[in-house]
Amino acid sequence: AQTVTQSQPEMSVQEAETVTLSCTYDTSESDYYLFWYKQPPSRQMILVIRQEAYKQQNATENRFSVNFQKAAKSFSLKISDSQLGDAAMYFCAYRSAYGNEKLTFGTGTRLTIIP
Amino acid sequence: DAGITQSPRHKVTETGTPVTLRCHQTENHRYMYWYRQDPGHGLRLIHYSYGVKDTDKGEVSDGYSVSRSKTEDFLLTLESATSSQTSVYFCAISAGGFSGNTIYFGEGSWLTVV
């Protein structure tokens, strides 16, 4: 079974600075997807960014980018120019490219933005 | 907006009573999921469906049942609610095509069992 580990329960960053959230995963599969979801206080789960394992190029969405290291099974999220609205729980998630397509989540990292 | 509606959004119920949560989608997606979220555990899969009347268990399925009699609705039932089932419940769908096999979530249903 796949597992996802987020080793940083909490992180904080000064507004306008850059922060990196860590995620590692364990799988024996070669084809899969990785995601970062943001959960603000409203508890809505918002997709931030996705990465296909077969793509070597790291995904980027505006101020959000990932560092995907397939061999190391690492998938970190970098947030540049942090804004107050970035304060939230961030969840890393794994999804196999085969079978029932369910997501396996990490336990989350709570990000605080310091004005 | 992935067209997912959950109801009720908030519910308080007593131990031992049955509870049904409804997930409704408007875009004809094949896969639907029920997750629960608890502190320190992230989101955990309860049950999922891969078509009408086709369902399977997730990692925390004990005490829950599901039904899917039509594509747009996926029901989660707690036959006899317990305090350990106090949680936030999320419905989700899997969107393919241009959405790239991404899972999108409803807004959540807060359930308190007293």
Coordinates of C-alpha atoms in Angstrom, one line a residue:
Chain A
A1 CA 0.0 0.0 0.0
Q2 CA 1.1 3.5 -0.7
T3 CA 1.9 5.9 2.1
V4 CA 2.4 9.7 2.2
T5 CA 4.5 11.4 4.9
Q6 CA 4.5 15.1 5.7
S7 CA 7.1 15.5 8.4
Q8 CA 6.4 19.2 9.2
P9 CA 3.2 19.6 11.2
E10 CA 3.6 23.4 11.3
M11 CA 5.6 25.9 9.3
S12 CA 5.7 29.7 9.3
V13 CA 7.0 32.3 6.9
Q14 CA 7.2 36.0 6.7
E15 CA 4.9 37.7 4.2
A16 CA 6.6 38.0 0.8
E17 CA 9.2 35.4 1.6
T18 CA 9.5 31.9 0.2
V19 CA 8.6 28.7 2.0
T20 CA 9.0 25.0 1.1
L21 CA 6.7 22.3 2.4
S22 CA 8.1 18.7 2.4
C23 CA 6.4 15.5 1.3
T24 CA 7.7 12.0 0.8
Y25 CA 5.8 9.0 -0.4
D26 CA 6.3 5.3 -0.7
T27 CA 5.1 3.2 -3.7
S28 CA 6.2 0.4 -5.8
E29 CA 4.4 1.7 -8.8
S30 CA 6.0 3.6 -11.7
D31 CA 3.0 5.6 -12.9
Y32 CA 1.1 7.8 -10.6
Y33 CA 0.0 11.4 -9.8
L34 CA 0.9 13.7 -7.0
F35 CA -1.1 16.6 -5.7
W36 CA -1.0 19.4 -3.2
Y37 CA -4.3 20.6 -1.7
K38 CA -4.9 23.7 0.3
Q39 CA -7.4 23.7 3.1
P40 CA -8.2 27.2 4.5
P41 CA -10.2 27.8 7.7
S42 CA -13.4 27.3 5.6
R43 CA -12.3 23.6 5.3
Q44 CA -12.8 23.6 1.6
M45 CA -10.2 21.4 -0.1
I46 CA -8.7 23.4 -3.0
L47 CA -6.3 21.8 -5.5
V48 CA -3.1 23.8 -5.7
I49 CA -0.9 21.8 -8.1
R50 CA -0.6 18.4 -9.6
Q51 CA 2.3 16.4 -11.1
E52 CA 2.4 13.4 -13.3
A53 CA 5.1 10.9 -12.4
Y54 CA 6.0 10.3 -16.0
K55 CA 6.8 14.0 -16.5
Q56 CA 10.3 15.1 -15.5
Q57 CA 9.5 18.7 -15.7
N58 CA 8.3 20.2 -12.3
A59 CA 4.8 21.6 -12.3
T60 CA 4.3 25.3 -11.7
E61 CA 1.1 27.3 -11.0
N62 CA 1.8 31.0 -10.6
R63 CA 3.6 31.4 -7.2
F64 CA 3.4 27.7 -6.5
S65 CA 5.9 25.2 -7.8
V66 CA 7.0 21.7 -6.9
N67 CA 10.4 19.9 -6.7
F68 CA 9.6 16.4 -7.8
Q69 CA 12.4 13.9 -7.2
K70 CA 11.1 10.5 -8.4
A71 CA 14.0 8.4 -7.4
A72 CA 14.0 9.9 -3.9
K73 CA 10.2 9.7 -3.8
S74 CA 10.0 13.3 -2.7
F75 CA 7.5 16.0 -3.7
S76 CA 8.0 19.3 -2.1
L77 CA 5.9 22.5 -2.6
K78 CA 7.5 25.9 -2.9
I79 CA 5.4 29.0 -2.3
S80 CA 7.0 32.2 -3.5
D81 CA 6.1 35.7 -2.4
S82 CA 3.9 34.4 0.4
Q83 CA 0.7 36.2 1.0
L84 CA -1.7 36.3 4.0
G85 CA -4.2 34.3 2.0
D86 CA -1.8 31.4 1.7
A87 CA -2.3 30.6 5.4
A88 CA -3.9 27.2 5.5
M89 CA -3.4 23.5 6.0
Y90 CA -1.6 21.9 3.1
F91 CA -2.0 18.3 2.2
C92 CA 0.2 16.2 -0.1
A93 CA -1.6 13.3 -1.8
Y94 CA -0.8 10.4 -4.0
R95 CA -2.9 8.7 -6.6
S96 CA -2.1 5.6 -8.6
A97 CA -2.5 5.7 -12.3
Y98 CA -4.1 2.2 -12.0
G99 CA -7.2 0.8 -10.3
N100 CA -9.7 2.8 -8.3
E101 CA -8.0 6.1 -8.6
K102 CA -8.4 7.0 -4.9
L103 CA -6.2 9.5 -3.1
T104 CA -3.9 8.7 -0.2
F105 CA -3.2 11.8 1.9
G106 CA -0.4 12.9 4.2
T107 CA -1.4 14.3 7.6
G108 CA -0.9 17.9 6.6
T109 CA 1.3 20.9 7.3
R110 CA -0.2 24.0 8.9
L111 CA 1.3 27.1 7.3
T112 CA 1.2 30.4 9.1
I113 CA 2.0 33.7 7.4
I114 CA 3.6 36.4 9.5
P115 CA 2.7 39.9 8.5
Chain B
D1 CA -16.4 24.4 -9.3
A2 CA -16.8 20.6 -9.9
G3 CA -20.6 20.7 -9.4
I4 CA -20.6 18.8 -6.1
T5 CA -23.2 19.4 -3.4
Q6 CA -23.3 17.8 0.0
S7 CA -26.2 17.7 2.3
P8 CA -26.7 18.3 5.1
R9 CA -23.8 20.6 5.7
H10 CA -24.2 20.4 9.5
K11 CA -25.9 17.8 11.6
V12 CA -26.0 17.0 15.3
T13 CA -27.4 13.6 16.1
E14 CA -27.7 11.2 19.1
T15 CA -25.7 8.0 19.6
G16 CA -27.5 5.0 18.1
T17 CA -29.5 6.9 15.5
P18 CA -29.1 6.3 11.8
V19 CA -27.7 9.2 9.7
T20 CA -27.5 9.6 5.9
L21 CA -25.3 12.0 4.1
R22 CA -25.9 12.8 0.5
C23 CA -23.5 13.7 -2.2
H24 CA -24.9 15.1 -5.5
Q25 CA -22.9 15.8 -8.7
T26 CA -24.0 17.4 -11.9
E27 CA -21.3 16.4 -14.3
N28 CA -21.9 12.6 -14.8
H29 CA -18.5 11.5 -13.3
R30 CA -18.0 7.8 -12.9
Y31 CA -16.0 7.8 -9.7
M32 CA -17.2 9.2 -6.4
Y33 CA -15.7 9.0 -2.9
W34 CA -16.5 9.5 0.7
Y35 CA -13.6 10.7 3.0
R36 CA -13.6 11.6 6.6
Q37 CA -11.2 14.1 8.2
D38 CA -10.0 14.0 11.7
P39 CA -7.2 15.8 13.5
G40 CA -3.8 14.1 13.0
H41 CA -5.1 11.8 10.3
G42 CA -5.6 13.9 7.2
L43 CA -8.3 12.6 5.0
R44 CA -9.1 8.9 5.0
L45 CA -11.2 7.0 2.5
I46 CA -14.4 5.4 3.8
H47 CA -16.0 4.0 0.6
Y48 CA -15.9 4.8 -3.1
S49 CA -18.0 4.0 -6.1
Y50 CA -17.0 3.3 -9.7
G51 CA -20.5 3.3 -11.2
V52 CA -24.1 2.8 -10.4
K53 CA -24.5 0.0 -7.8
D54 CA -20.7 -0.5 -7.9
T55 CA -19.0 0.3 -4.6
D56 CA -16.1 -0.8 -2.6
K57 CA -14.6 -0.3 0.8
G58 CA -11.8 2.1 1.8
E59 CA -9.5 2.1 4.8
V60 CA -12.0 3.1 7.4
S61 CA -15.3 1.5 6.3
D62 CA -16.4 -0.1 9.5
G63 CA -19.8 1.3 10.7
Y64 CA -20.6 2.8 7.3
S65 CA -22.5 1.7 4.3
V66 CA -23.0 3.4 0.9
S67 CA -25.4 3.3 -2.0
R68 CA -25.4 4.6 -5.5
S69 CA -28.7 4.0 -7.4
K70 CA -28.0 6.7 -10.0
T71 CA -24.9 8.3 -11.4
E72 CA -25.4 11.7 -9.7
D73 CA -26.0 10.6 -6.1
F74 CA -23.8 8.8 -3.7
L75 CA -25.2 8.2 -0.2
L76 CA -23.2 7.5 3.0
T77 CA -25.1 5.9 5.9
L78 CA -24.2 5.5 9.5
E79 CA -26.5 2.7 10.5
S80 CA -26.1 3.5 14.3
A81 CA -24.0 6.6 14.9
T82 CA -21.3 6.5 17.5
S83 CA -19.3 9.3 19.1
S84 CA -16.2 8.1 17.2
Q85 CA -18.0 9.0 14.0
T86 CA -18.0 12.7 14.9
S87 CA -16.0 14.1 12.0
V88 CA -16.0 16.2 8.9
Y89 CA -17.1 14.2 5.9
F90 CA -16.0 15.1 2.3
C91 CA -17.5 13.8 -0.9
A92 CA -15.3 13.8 -3.9
I93 CA -15.4 13.0 -7.6
S94 CA -12.7 12.1 -10.1
A95 CA -12.6 14.3 -13.2
G96 CA -10.7 13.1 -16.2
G97 CA -10.3 14.6 -19.6
F98 CA -9.0 18.2 -19.5
S99 CA -9.1 18.1 -15.7
G100 CA -6.3 15.5 -15.9
N101 CA -7.6 12.7 -13.6
T102 CA -7.9 15.1 -10.7
I103 CA -10.1 14.6 -7.6
Y104 CA -12.3 17.5 -6.6
F105 CA -14.0 17.8 -3.3
G106 CA -17.4 19.0 -2.0
E107 CA -17.6 21.6 0.8
G108 CA -17.8 19.0 3.6
S109 CA -20.5 17.9 6.1
W110 CA -19.9 18.5 9.8
L111 CA -21.4 15.6 11.8
T112 CA -21.5 15.7 15.6
V113 CA -22.7 12.6 17.5
V114 CA -23.7 13.3 21.1

